[in-house]
Coordinates of C-alpha atoms and ligand atoms in Angstrom, one line a residue:
M1 CA -52.2 1.5 -41.6
K2 CA -50.6 -1.3 -43.7
K3 CA -48.0 -0.2 -46.1
V4 CA -48.7 -0.9 -49.8
G5 CA -46.5 -3.8 -50.9
F6 CA -44.2 -3.2 -53.9
F7 CA -46.1 -5.7 -56.0
Q8 CA -49.4 -3.9 -55.3
T9 CA -48.2 -0.4 -56.2
I10 CA -49.8 1.6 -58.9
H11 CA -46.3 2.4 -60.0
L12 CA -45.6 -1.2 -60.9
K13 CA -49.0 -1.7 -62.4
F14 CA -48.6 1.3 -64.6
V15 CA -45.1 0.2 -65.8
L16 CA -46.3 -3.4 -66.4
I17 CA -49.4 -2.2 -68.4
F18 CA -47.2 0.1 -70.5
I19 CA -44.7 -2.6 -71.2
L20 CA -47.3 -5.2 -72.0
L21 CA -49.1 -2.7 -74.4
I22 CA -45.8 -2.0 -76.2
L23 CA -45.0 -5.7 -76.3
V24 CA -48.3 -6.7 -77.7
S25 CA -48.4 -3.9 -80.3
M26 CA -44.8 -4.5 -81.3
E27 CA -45.4 -8.2 -81.5
I28 CA -48.5 -7.8 -83.7
I29 CA -46.8 -5.2 -85.9
G30 CA -43.6 -7.3 -86.0
V31 CA -45.3 -10.6 -87.0
Y32 CA -47.4 -8.9 -89.7
F33 CA -44.4 -6.9 -91.0
V34 CA -42.0 -9.8 -91.1
K35 CA -44.5 -12.1 -92.7
K36 CA -45.2 -9.6 -95.4
L37 CA -41.5 -8.8 -95.9
E38 CA -40.7 -12.5 -96.1
E39 CA -43.4 -13.0 -98.8
K40 CA -42.1 -10.0 -100.7
L41 CA -38.5 -11.1 -100.6
Q42 CA -39.4 -14.6 -101.7
Q43 CA -41.4 -13.1 -104.5
N44 CA -38.5 -11.0 -105.6
F45 CA -36.2 -14.0 -105.3
V46 CA -38.6 -16.2 -107.4
S47 CA -39.0 -13.5 -110.1
S48 CA -35.3 -12.9 -110.3
I49 CA -34.8 -16.7 -110.8
K50 CA -37.6 -16.8 -113.3
A51 CA -36.1 -13.9 -115.2
R52 CA -32.8 -15.8 -115.3
E53 CA -34.6 -18.9 -116.5
N54 CA -36.2 -17.0 -119.3
S55 CA -32.8 -15.6 -120.5
L56 CA -31.3 -19.1 -120.2
E57 CA -34.2 -20.6 -122.1
Y58 CA -33.6 -18.3 -124.9
S59 CA -29.8 -18.9 -125.1
I60 CA -30.0 -22.6 -124.7
K61 CA -32.8 -22.8 -127.4
E62 CA -30.5 -20.8 -129.7
V63 CA -27.5 -23.1 -129.1
M64 CA -29.5 -26.3 -129.4
K65 CA -31.4 -25.4 -132.5
S66 CA -28.3 -25.1 -134.7
S67 CA -26.3 -28.2 -133.6
D68 CA -26.4 -31.6 -132.3
M69 CA -26.6 -32.1 -128.8
N70 CA -23.6 -34.3 -128.4
D71 CA -21.5 -32.1 -130.4
E72 CA -18.4 -30.9 -128.5
D73 CA -18.9 -27.3 -129.4
T74 CA -22.5 -27.3 -128.3
E75 CA -21.4 -28.9 -125.0
N76 CA -18.9 -26.1 -124.5
N77 CA -21.4 -23.5 -125.5
I78 CA -23.9 -24.8 -123.0
Q79 CA -21.2 -24.9 -120.4
N80 CA -20.4 -21.3 -121.1
I81 CA -24.0 -20.2 -120.9
L82 CA -24.6 -22.0 -117.7
S83 CA -21.4 -20.6 -116.1
S84 CA -22.1 -17.1 -117.2
N85 CA -25.6 -17.1 -115.9
K86 CA -24.5 -18.1 -112.5
S87 CA -24.9 -15.3 -109.9
T88 CA -24.7 -14.7 -106.2
D89 CA -28.1 -16.0 -105.5
I90 CA -27.7 -19.0 -107.7
E91 CA -25.6 -22.0 -106.5
E92 CA -25.7 -24.1 -109.5
I93 CA -27.4 -24.3 -112.9
R94 CA -27.8 -27.6 -114.7
L95 CA -29.2 -28.7 -117.9
I96 CA -30.9 -32.1 -117.8
D97 CA -32.3 -34.1 -120.6
S98 CA -35.7 -35.9 -120.3
N99 CA -34.0 -39.1 -119.1
G100 CA -32.5 -37.4 -116.1
A101 CA -29.0 -37.3 -117.5
I102 CA -27.0 -34.2 -116.7
L103 CA -26.1 -32.3 -119.9
G104 CA -24.1 -29.5 -118.3
T105 CA -23.5 -27.7 -115.0
S106 CA -22.4 -24.2 -114.0
D107 CA -20.2 -25.7 -111.3
S108 CA -16.8 -25.8 -113.0
S109 CA -15.3 -27.9 -110.2
N110 CA -17.8 -30.6 -110.6
Q111 CA -17.7 -31.2 -114.3
G112 CA -17.4 -34.9 -113.7
I113 CA -21.1 -35.3 -113.1
I114 CA -21.9 -34.5 -116.8
G115 CA -23.4 -37.5 -118.4
Q116 CA -24.5 -39.0 -115.0
K117 CA -28.1 -39.3 -114.0
I118 CA -29.5 -37.1 -111.3
T119 CA -30.1 -38.9 -108.0
N120 CA -32.8 -36.7 -106.4
K121 CA -36.1 -38.7 -106.4
N122 CA -38.2 -35.5 -106.3
V123 CA -36.4 -34.0 -109.3
E124 CA -36.7 -37.4 -111.1
T125 CA -40.5 -37.4 -110.5
A126 CA -40.8 -33.8 -111.7
I127 CA -38.8 -34.6 -114.9
Y128 CA -41.1 -37.6 -115.4
V129 CA -44.1 -35.3 -115.0
G130 CA -42.4 -32.9 -117.4
K131 CA -43.9 -29.7 -116.0
E132 CA -42.5 -26.6 -114.5
W133 CA -41.7 -27.2 -110.8
N134 CA -40.0 -25.7 -107.8
R135 CA -39.4 -26.7 -104.2
R136 CA -37.5 -25.6 -101.2
F137 CA -35.1 -27.9 -99.4
I138 CA -32.6 -27.8 -96.6
K139 CA -29.2 -29.0 -97.7
S140 CA -26.6 -29.4 -95.0
G141 CA -28.2 -26.7 -92.9
Q142 CA -28.7 -24.2 -95.8
R143 CA -32.0 -23.4 -97.3
I144 CA -32.1 -23.9 -101.1
W145 CA -34.8 -23.5 -103.6
V146 CA -34.8 -25.8 -106.6
F147 CA -36.4 -24.7 -109.9
L148 CA -37.1 -27.0 -112.9
K149 CA -38.3 -25.7 -116.2
P150 CA -38.8 -27.9 -119.3
L151 CA -37.6 -26.5 -122.6
Q152 CA -38.7 -27.7 -126.1
V153 CA -35.6 -27.8 -128.2
A154 CA -34.8 -29.1 -131.8
N155 CA -36.2 -32.5 -132.7
S156 CA -39.0 -31.8 -130.3
E157 CA -36.8 -33.0 -127.6
T158 CA -37.3 -31.8 -124.0
V159 CA -34.5 -30.6 -121.8
F160 CA -34.8 -29.2 -118.4
I161 CA -33.2 -26.1 -116.8
Y162 CA -32.4 -27.0 -113.3
I163 CA -31.5 -24.1 -111.0
V164 CA -30.5 -24.3 -107.3
G165 CA -31.2 -20.9 -105.7
K166 CA -29.4 -19.8 -102.5
V167 CA -32.5 -18.6 -100.7
E168 CA -30.6 -18.6 -97.4
S169 CA -29.6 -15.0 -98.0
V170 CA -33.2 -14.0 -98.0
Y171 CA -33.8 -15.6 -94.6
K172 CA -30.6 -14.1 -93.3
E173 CA -31.9 -10.7 -94.3
I174 CA -35.2 -11.4 -92.6
N175 CA -33.3 -12.6 -89.5
E176 CA -31.4 -9.4 -89.6
I177 CA -34.6 -7.4 -89.7
N178 CA -36.0 -9.5 -86.9
K179 CA -33.0 -8.7 -84.8
I180 CA -33.4 -5.0 -85.4
F181 CA -37.0 -5.3 -84.6
T182 CA -36.3 -7.1 -81.3
K183 CA -33.7 -4.6 -80.3
G184 CA -36.1 -1.8 -81.2
T185 CA -38.8 -3.4 -79.1
G186 CA -36.3 -3.7 -76.2
I187 CA -35.4 -0.1 -76.4
A188 CA -39.1 0.9 -76.7
M189 CA -39.9 -1.1 -73.6
V190 CA -37.1 0.4 -71.6
L191 CA -38.2 3.9 -72.7
T192 CA -41.8 3.0 -72.0
A193 CA -40.8 1.7 -68.5
I194 CA -39.0 5.0 -67.7
L195 CA -41.9 7.0 -69.1
G196 CA -44.4 4.8 -67.2
I197 CA -42.5 5.4 -63.9
V198 CA -42.5 9.1 -64.5
L199 CA -46.2 9.1 -65.6
A200 CA -47.2 6.9 -62.7
Q201 CA -45.4 9.2 -60.3
T202 CA -47.5 12.2 -61.5
I203 CA -50.6 10.2 -60.5
T204 CA -49.3 8.4 -57.5
R205 CA -47.6 11.3 -55.8
P206 CA -50.8 13.3 -55.1
I207 CA -52.5 10.0 -54.1
S208 CA -49.7 9.2 -51.6
D209 CA -49.9 12.7 -50.4
M210 CA -53.6 12.3 -49.8
R211 CA -53.0 8.9 -48.1
R212 CA -50.5 10.5 -45.7
Q213 CA -52.9 13.4 -45.1
A214 CA -55.7 10.9 -44.3
L215 CA -53.5 9.1 -41.8
A216 CA -52.5 12.4 -40.2
M217 CA -56.2 13.3 -40.0
A218 CA -57.0 10.1 -38.3
K219 CA -54.5 11.1 -35.6
G220 CA -56.2 14.4 -35.2
N221 CA -53.8 16.6 -37.2
F222 CA -55.7 18.8 -39.6
S223 CA -53.0 21.4 -40.2
R224 CA -51.5 19.5 -43.3
K225 CA -52.6 20.3 -46.8
V226 CA -52.4 18.2 -49.9
K227 CA -50.4 19.9 -52.7
V228 CA -52.5 20.5 -55.8
Y229 CA -50.3 19.7 -58.8
G230 CA -52.7 20.5 -61.6
N231 CA -56.3 21.0 -62.6
D232 CA -57.0 17.5 -63.9
E233 CA -59.2 15.0 -62.1
I234 CA -56.5 14.2 -59.5
G235 CA -55.9 17.9 -59.0
Q236 CA -59.7 18.3 -58.4
L237 CA -59.6 15.4 -56.0
A238 CA -56.7 17.0 -54.1
Y239 CA -58.6 20.2 -54.0
S240 CA -61.8 18.5 -52.7
F241 CA -59.7 16.6 -50.2
N242 CA -58.3 19.9 -48.8
H243 CA -61.8 21.3 -48.7
M244 CA -63.0 18.2 -46.8
T245 CA -60.1 18.5 -44.4
K246 CA -61.2 22.1 -43.6
K247 CA -64.8 21.1 -43.1
L248 CA -63.8 18.2 -40.9
Q249 CA -61.6 20.4 -38.9
E250 CA -64.4 22.8 -38.3
A251 CA -66.8 20.0 -37.4
Q252 CA -64.2 18.5 -35.1
A253 CA -63.7 21.9 -33.4
T254 CA -67.4 22.3 -33.0
T255 CA -67.8 18.9 -31.5
E256 CA -64.8 19.4 -29.3
G257 CA -66.2 22.7 -28.1
E258 CA -69.6 21.2 -27.3
R259 CA -67.9 18.3 -25.6
R260 CA -65.8 20.7 -23.4
K261 CA -68.9 22.8 -22.6
L262 CA -70.8 19.7 -21.6
S263 CA -68.0 18.3 -19.6
S264 CA -67.4 21.6 -17.8
I265 CA -71.1 21.9 -17.1
L266 CA -71.2 18.3 -15.8
S267 CA -68.2 18.8 -13.6
H268 CA -69.3 22.2 -12.2
M269 CA -72.7 20.9 -11.3
T270 CA -73.4 20.4 -7.7
D271 CA -75.6 17.4 -8.6
G272 CA -74.2 14.1 -9.6
V273 CA -74.9 12.9 -13.1
I274 CA -74.6 9.3 -14.3
A275 CA -75.4 8.2 -17.9
T276 CA -75.8 4.7 -19.0
D277 CA -76.2 3.0 -22.3
R278 CA -79.4 1.2 -23.3
K279 CA -78.4 -1.9 -21.3
G280 CA -77.8 0.0 -18.1
K281 CA -74.0 0.0 -18.2
I282 CA -72.4 3.2 -17.1
I283 CA -70.8 5.3 -19.8
L284 CA -70.4 8.6 -18.1
I285 CA -70.1 9.8 -14.5
N286 CA -69.3 13.3 -13.4
E287 CA -67.0 14.4 -10.5
P288 CA -69.8 15.2 -8.0
A289 CA -71.3 11.8 -8.6
E290 CA -67.9 10.1 -8.1
E291 CA -67.6 12.0 -4.8
M292 CA -71.1 11.3 -3.7
L293 CA -70.8 7.6 -4.2
D294 CA -67.1 7.6 -3.2
V295 CA -66.0 5.7 -6.4
S296 CA -63.5 6.4 -9.2
R297 CA -64.5 6.7 -12.8
E298 CA -62.2 3.9 -13.9
T299 CA -63.8 1.3 -11.7
V300 CA -67.4 2.1 -12.4
L301 CA -67.4 2.5 -16.2
S302 CA -69.4 -0.3 -17.8
L303 CA -70.7 -1.4 -14.4
E304 CA -74.4 -1.9 -14.0
I305 CA -76.2 1.3 -12.6
T306 CA -78.3 -0.8 -10.3
S307 CA -75.2 -2.3 -8.6
L308 CA -73.5 1.1 -8.4
L309 CA -76.5 2.7 -6.6
N310 CA -76.9 -0.4 -4.5
I311 CA -80.5 -1.1 -5.6
E312 CA -80.0 -4.6 -6.8
N313 CA -83.6 -5.4 -5.8
L314 CA -84.6 -3.4 -9.0
V315 CA -83.6 -4.2 -12.6
F316 CA -82.7 -1.7 -15.2
E317 CA -86.1 -1.9 -16.8
D318 CA -87.7 -0.8 -13.6
L319 CA -85.6 2.3 -13.6
L320 CA -86.8 3.2 -17.1
K321 CA -90.4 3.1 -15.9
E322 CA -89.6 4.9 -12.6
Q323 CA -91.4 8.3 -12.6
D324 CA -90.6 9.3 -9.0
P325 CA -87.2 9.8 -7.5
I326 CA -85.7 7.0 -5.4
I327 CA -84.3 7.8 -2.0
L328 CA -80.9 6.1 -1.5
D329 CA -80.0 5.8 2.2
F330 CA -76.3 5.3 2.7
S331 CA -76.4 6.4 6.3
T332 CA -74.1 4.7 8.8
K333 CA -74.6 4.5 12.6
E334 CA -72.4 7.6 13.1
E335 CA -73.5 9.7 10.1
P336 CA -76.6 10.1 8.1
Y337 CA -76.1 10.2 4.3
I338 CA -79.1 10.3 2.1
L339 CA -79.2 10.8 -1.7
R340 CA -82.2 11.4 -4.0
A341 CA -81.9 9.8 -7.5
S342 CA -84.1 11.0 -10.3
F343 CA -84.2 9.2 -13.6
S344 CA -84.9 10.3 -17.2
V345 CA -84.8 8.1 -20.2
I346 CA -82.9 9.1 -23.3
Q347 CA -85.0 8.1 -26.3
S348 CA -83.8 8.0 -29.9
E349 CA -85.9 9.7 -32.7
T350 CA -87.5 6.3 -33.4
G351 CA -88.6 6.0 -29.9
F352 CA -86.2 3.3 -28.8
V353 CA -84.5 3.7 -25.4
S354 CA -80.9 4.7 -26.0
G355 CA -79.9 5.3 -22.4
L356 CA -80.7 6.6 -18.9
I357 CA -79.6 9.7 -17.1
T358 CA -79.5 9.6 -13.4
V359 CA -79.3 12.8 -11.4
L360 CA -78.1 12.4 -7.8
H361 CA -78.9 15.1 -5.2
D362 CA -77.5 15.1 -1.6
I363 CA -80.6 15.6 0.6
T364 CA -78.9 14.7 3.9
E365 CA -79.1 18.3 5.3
Q366 CA -82.6 18.7 4.2
E367 CA -83.6 15.4 5.8
K368 CA -81.7 16.4 9.0
I369 CA -83.6 19.7 9.1
D370 CA -86.9 17.9 8.5
M371 CA -86.1 15.4 11.2
E372 CA -85.1 18.1 13.7
R373 CA -88.3 20.0 12.9
R374 CA -90.4 17.0 13.5
E375 CA -88.6 16.2 16.7
F376 CA -88.9 19.8 17.8
V377 CA -92.6 19.9 17.3
S378 CA -93.1 16.6 19.1
N379 CA -90.8 17.9 22.0
V380 CA -92.8 21.1 22.3
S381 CA -96.1 19.3 22.3
H382 CA -94.8 16.8 24.9
E383 CA -93.4 19.6 27.1
L384 CA -96.7 21.4 27.0
R385 CA -98.9 18.3 27.6
T386 CA -97.1 17.3 30.8
P387 CA -97.9 20.4 32.8
L388 CA -101.4 20.6 31.2
T389 CA -102.3 17.0 32.2
T390 CA -101.0 17.7 35.7
M391 CA -103.1 20.8 36.0
R392 CA -106.2 19.1 34.6
S393 CA -106.0 16.3 37.2
Y394 CA -105.5 18.8 40.1
L395 CA -108.3 21.0 38.8
E396 CA -110.6 18.0 38.4
A397 CA -109.8 17.0 42.0
L398 CA -110.6 20.5 43.2
A399 CA -113.8 20.6 41.2
E400 CA -114.9 17.3 42.6
G401 CA -114.9 18.8 46.1
A402 CA -111.3 19.2 47.2
W403 CA -111.8 23.0 47.0
E404 CA -113.8 22.6 50.3
D405 CA -110.8 21.1 52.0
K406 CA -109.0 23.9 53.6
E407 CA -105.8 22.0 53.8
I408 CA -105.6 20.4 50.3
A409 CA -107.1 23.2 48.3
P410 CA -104.3 25.8 48.7
R411 CA -101.7 23.0 48.0
F412 CA -103.4 22.0 44.8
L413 CA -103.8 25.6 43.7
T414 CA -100.0 26.1 44.3
V415 CA -99.2 23.1 42.1
T416 CA -101.4 24.4 39.2
Q417 CA -99.8 27.8 39.7
N418 CA -96.3 26.3 39.4
E419 CA -97.3 24.3 36.3
T420 CA -98.7 27.5 34.7
E421 CA -95.5 29.3 35.5
R422 CA -93.5 26.5 34.1
M423 CA -95.5 26.7 30.9
I424 CA -95.1 30.4 30.6
R425 CA -91.4 30.0 31.1
L426 CA -91.3 27.3 28.4
V427 CA -93.3 29.4 26.0
N428 CA -91.0 32.4 26.7
D429 CA -87.9 30.3 26.1
L430 CA -89.4 29.1 22.8
L431 CA -90.2 32.7 21.8
K432 CA -86.6 33.6 22.6
L433 CA -85.3 30.8 20.4
S434 CA -87.7 31.6 17.6
K435 CA -86.6 35.2 17.7
M436 CA -82.9 34.1 17.5
D437 CA -83.8 31.8 14.6
S438 CA -85.5 34.4 12.6
R439 CA -82.6 36.8 13.3
D440 CA -85.3 39.2 14.3
Y441 CA -83.3 40.7 17.1
Q442 CA -80.6 43.2 17.7
L443 CA -77.8 43.1 20.3
N444 CA -77.7 46.2 22.4
K445 CA -74.0 46.1 23.0
E446 CA -72.2 48.3 25.6
W447 CA -68.7 48.4 27.0
V448 CA -68.7 46.7 30.4
N449 CA -66.0 45.7 32.9
I450 CA -66.6 42.0 32.6
V451 CA -64.8 41.3 36.0
E452 CA -67.0 43.6 37.9
Y453 CA -70.1 42.4 36.1
F454 CA -69.3 38.7 36.7
H455 CA -68.8 39.5 40.5
H456 CA -72.2 41.1 40.5
V457 CA -74.0 38.1 38.9
I458 CA -72.2 35.7 41.3
D459 CA -73.2 37.9 44.3
R460 CA -76.8 37.7 43.3
F461 CA -76.8 33.9 43.2
E462 CA -74.7 33.7 46.4
M463 CA -77.3 35.7 48.3
A464 CA -80.3 33.8 47.0
K465 CA -79.0 30.2 47.2
D466 CA -80.5 27.9 49.7
Q467 CA -78.2 24.9 49.1
N468 CA -75.1 24.2 51.0
V469 CA -72.7 25.1 48.2
T470 CA -69.6 27.4 48.4
F471 CA -68.6 29.8 45.7
K472 CA -65.0 30.3 44.7
R473 CA -64.0 33.2 42.5
K474 CA -60.7 33.2 40.5
L475 CA -61.2 36.5 38.8
P476 CA -58.6 39.0 37.7
T477 CA -58.2 42.0 39.9
S478 CA -57.8 44.6 37.1
A479 CA -60.7 45.8 35.0
L480 CA -61.4 44.1 31.7
F481 CA -63.6 45.9 29.2
I482 CA -65.5 44.1 26.5
E483 CA -68.5 45.0 24.4
V484 CA -71.6 42.8 25.1
D485 CA -75.3 42.9 25.3
L486 CA -75.7 42.7 29.1
D487 CA -79.3 41.5 29.1
K488 CA -78.4 38.5 26.9
L489 CA -75.2 37.7 28.7
T490 CA -77.1 37.7 32.0
Q491 CA -79.6 35.1 30.6
V492 CA -76.6 32.9 29.6
L493 CA -74.8 33.1 32.9
D494 CA -78.1 32.7 34.9
N495 CA -78.8 29.4 33.1
I496 CA -75.2 28.1 33.5
I497 CA -75.0 29.0 37.2
S498 CA -78.5 27.7 38.0
N499 CA -77.5 24.4 36.2
A500 CA -74.3 24.3 38.3
L501 CA -76.3 24.8 41.5
K502 CA -79.0 22.3 40.4
Y503 CA -76.4 19.5 39.9
S504 CA -74.1 20.4 42.7
P505 CA -74.0 17.9 45.6
D506 CA -74.5 19.1 49.2
G507 CA -71.3 20.8 50.4
G508 CA -70.0 21.1 46.9
Q509 CA -68.1 24.0 45.5
I510 CA -68.6 26.1 42.4
T511 CA -65.5 27.9 40.9
F512 CA -65.8 30.9 38.7
R513 CA -62.8 31.9 36.5
I514 CA -61.9 34.5 33.9
R515 CA -58.9 34.1 31.7
I516 CA -57.6 36.3 28.9
Q517 CA -56.5 34.6 25.7
E518 CA -55.2 36.0 22.5
E519 CA -58.3 37.8 21.3
M520 CA -60.8 36.3 23.6
V521 CA -61.9 36.4 27.2
E522 CA -62.8 33.0 28.6
L523 CA -65.3 32.7 31.4
S524 CA -65.7 29.3 33.0
I525 CA -68.0 27.9 35.7
S526 CA -67.0 24.6 37.3
D527 CA -69.1 22.4 39.7
Q528 CA -68.4 19.2 41.5
G529 CA -71.7 17.5 40.4
M530 CA -72.4 14.2 38.8
G531 CA -71.0 15.2 35.5
I532 CA -72.1 14.5 32.0
P533 CA -71.3 11.4 30.0
K534 CA -68.7 12.0 27.2
D535 CA -71.1 11.1 24.4
N536 CA -73.6 13.8 25.5
L537 CA -71.2 16.7 25.9
K538 CA -72.2 18.2 22.6
K539 CA -75.8 17.3 22.7
I540 CA -76.6 19.3 25.9
F541 CA -76.6 22.4 23.7
E542 CA -79.4 21.0 21.5
R543 CA -82.9 22.0 22.1
F544 CA -84.9 19.9 24.6
Y545 CA -81.9 17.7 25.3
R546 CA -81.5 16.5 28.8
V547 CA -79.2 13.8 30.0
D548 CA -81.7 12.2 32.3
K549 CA -85.2 13.4 31.3
A550 CA -87.1 12.1 34.3
R551 CA -84.7 13.5 36.9
T552 CA -84.2 16.9 35.3
R553 CA -87.9 17.5 34.7
K554 CA -88.4 17.1 38.4
M555 CA -85.9 20.0 38.8
G556 CA -88.1 22.0 36.4
G557 CA -85.8 22.0 33.4
S558 CA -87.1 21.8 29.9
G559 CA -83.7 21.5 28.2
L560 CA -83.8 24.8 26.4
G561 CA -81.5 26.8 28.6
L562 CA -78.1 25.8 27.1
A563 CA -79.6 25.9 23.5
I564 CA -80.6 29.6 24.1
A565 CA -77.1 30.2 25.7
K566 CA -75.4 28.8 22.7
E567 CA -77.4 31.0 20.3
M568 CA -76.7 34.1 22.3
V569 CA -72.9 33.5 22.7
E570 CA -72.5 32.7 19.1
A571 CA -74.5 35.9 18.2
H572 CA -71.7 37.7 20.1
G573 CA -69.1 36.0 18.0
G574 CA -68.0 33.8 20.9
N575 CA -68.1 30.1 21.6
I576 CA -69.5 27.8 24.3
W577 CA -68.6 24.2 25.2
A578 CA -68.5 21.8 28.1
R579 CA -65.9 19.6 29.7
S580 CA -66.9 17.0 32.2
E581 CA -65.8 14.0 34.1
E582 CA -68.6 11.7 35.3
G583 CA -68.9 11.8 39.1
K584 CA -66.3 14.6 39.4
G585 CA -67.9 17.6 37.9
T586 CA -68.6 19.7 34.9
T587 CA -67.1 22.9 33.5
I588 CA -68.9 25.2 31.0
Y589 CA -66.6 27.5 29.1
I590 CA -67.7 30.7 27.3
T591 CA -65.4 32.8 25.1
L592 CA -66.2 36.4 24.1
P593 CA -64.3 38.6 21.7
Y594 CA -61.8 40.9 23.4
D595 CA -59.9 43.8 21.9
R596 CA -56.6 43.9 23.8
P597 CA -55.7 47.5 24.5
Q598 CA -52.6 48.5 22.5
E599 CA -49.5 49.9 24.4
D600 CA -49.5 53.2 22.5
E601 CA -53.2 53.8 23.3
W602 CA -52.1 54.4 26.8
S603 CA -49.1 56.4 26.1
Ligands
ATP701 P1 -83.7 24.8 31.5 O1 -82.3 25.3 31.6 O2 -84.4 25.0 30.2 O3 -84.5 25.1 32.7 P2 -82.3 22.4 31.8 O4 -81.4 23.0 32.8 O5 -82.6 20.9 32.0 O6 -83.5 23.2 31.5 P3 -80.2 23.0 30.0 O7 -79.7 24.1 30.8 O8 -80.2 23.2 28.5 O9 -81.6 22.4 30.4 O10 -79.3 21.8 30.2 C1 -79.4 20.6 29.4 C2 -79.0 19.4 30.2 O11 -77.6 19.3 30.4 C3 -79.6 19.3 31.5 O12 -80.8 18.8 31.5 C4 -78.6 18.3 32.2 O13 -78.9 17.0 31.9 C5 -77.3 18.7 31.6 N1 -76.5 19.6 32.4 C6 -76.4 20.9 32.2 N2 -75.5 21.5 33.1 C7 -75.1 20.5 33.8 C8 -74.2 20.4 35.0 N3 -73.6 21.5 35.4 N4 -74.0 19.2 35.5 C9 -74.6 18.1 35.0 N5 -75.4 18.1 34.0 C10 -75.7 19.3 33.4
MG702 MG1 -80.7 25.0 32.6

C-alpha cells in the first residue's frame, strides 16, 4: 500500500488547523484590542491637552485682563505661563492673536518668532474661522497633534491658544503593545504546534496501528492485535477492529478448512473432476483427471473444456444441455483407453449458469470385459454351430435315402458321432472354464514325485502315438516332490503334449525337461513344429484363440485347451508361457511352486 505523504498526514493537518485557529483568534482579538486601546489612549491624550488648555485659558485671561497686551510685563508673564505649562507630551505652546501674529511661545530657544505671523495655512484658516479646532499632522516623521482654542480677553479681543502635542509617544506605546502581542501570538503558536503534535499523535497512533494491522491481515497474519489506548471513540474503534480481526480469522480458518477438505476429497477421488467457469474455461482440475488426460494443471487452467476433452465438434452450450454421459475414446492401436464423462451444471440461486462440473471415469476395463464377453458368446455360438450344421447335412442325406446305402450310411454316422463328441468335448471344456471362473472348485493337492509322474504321462503318449515322432526326456534322476492336484495337472500336460504332437512334423522330436529353480520347478515341452508368430505368443492362452483357425479346426481344436491350462497352472500359484521360433519349433514352459528341502531337515 502507498505510504501517506507528509503533506497528507493528519499530524500536519492537526497542527495547521490549530495554528490557524490561534492565528485567527489572536488576530481578531489583537485588532479589536489595539483599536480600542488606541482610541482610549488618544482620548486620554486629548483630555489631558484639554485640561491644560483650560488651566492656560484661565491664567492667560487673568494676565490679559489687567494689562495691555503690548506691555513688557504682560509679555513676560505670558511667556512664563506658556513655559511653565509645557510638559512631556507638549512640544510647544503658543499664544496667537486674531491676525495670526505670535504673541508668545513656550519654546525658549525660538523666542525670535514672537511678533511674526504664523505660516501654516490650516492654522490660518482655523484662526479665520475663529472656532476651536484640532488636527493631526506628521512633522519630519513624527506624529503631532495641533490644538487651537480661541479665548475672549479684555477689549473683547480674541487670542488663540495654540498647542502642539507630541502624540508620537501614544503610538510608540501602541507599537510596544503590538510587539508584545505579536510575540505572544508567536509563543502561543509554537505551544499550540507542540500541543497539536502531541494531540494528533494520540489520535494518529491508534489509526496507524490499525493501518499496519490491516496490511498484516491482507497478508494473512491475524496474530497481531491493535493496542486500545482509551475508551473514547478511537478506543472503541480499535476494540471493534480487534473483534473484527478475530471474526475474520475464524472465518478464514473455516474457509481454509473447507477448502482443504474439498481439495483432499478431490485428490483422493478415483474419478477425475474438472470444473469450469460459466464460459467453459477450466478453473479446477484434480490429480486423477490430470493423470487420466495426461496433462498438467498449469497448462490446462483457463483452457476450453471442449478442447481439453477433444470434443471440439461440440460447443460449451451443448455440454450444459447434455443429460447423458459422453464416451471419450482415446484408444490407440496398441492400447484401448476409454473414459466416460458426466456433466452437471452449477447454477446460482438466481438460476444463472455459473459453471460446469465434469466427472471422468475410466471405463477401459469395463469395456474390455464387455467386449471379451461379447466375443466369447459369439465364439461359443460359432463353435457349436459348425458341428451342428455338419451333423444336419449328414443326417439330411441319411434321411433322404443314404441310410439304405450300406457303404455310405456307416461313414455318415461316424461323422455325426465324431461331431457329437466334439461338441461334448467343447461343452465340457466350457464347463471347466466356467467352474474356474466362478472359483467354484477346490484343488485336491497331494505330494507327488513330479519326475516319476512326468515319466508316466510321457509313457502314456509314447505308447498311444501313431505319428513318426521321437520323444526325448531330459529329466532329473532323483525324486522331486511337489504338492499338486494331479487330476488338473494331467489335463494341462495332456493338452500341451497333444498340441506338440499335433504340430510336429513327420520325423520330428519332442523334448521333455524338468529344471529346478529358486523356489519353482520348471517343466518344458519343446517340439520342432511350425512355430507360432511372435505377436501371437501371448494370445494362444486366450479363449478360442487359434493361430490358423481353418487348419486347427480340421485337427479338432477349439482353442480352449491352453486357456484352461493357464487357469489351472495359475490356480497352483505357477506360471505358463511360450517361446517359439517360426519354422523351428515351440516350447511351452510351466512353473510350479517348490519347497526346496532344508539341509537340517535331513540331518
Ligand atoms: P484344444 O486344445 O481346445 O483342442 P487347440 O489345441 O487348437 O484346441 P490350444 O491348445 O488352446 O487350442 O492352442 C491354441 C492355439 O495355439 C492352437 O490352435 C495353435 O494355433 C497354437 N499352438 C498351440 N501349441 C502349439 C504348438 N506346439 N505349435 C504350434 N502352434 C501351437
Ligand atoms: Mg490343444
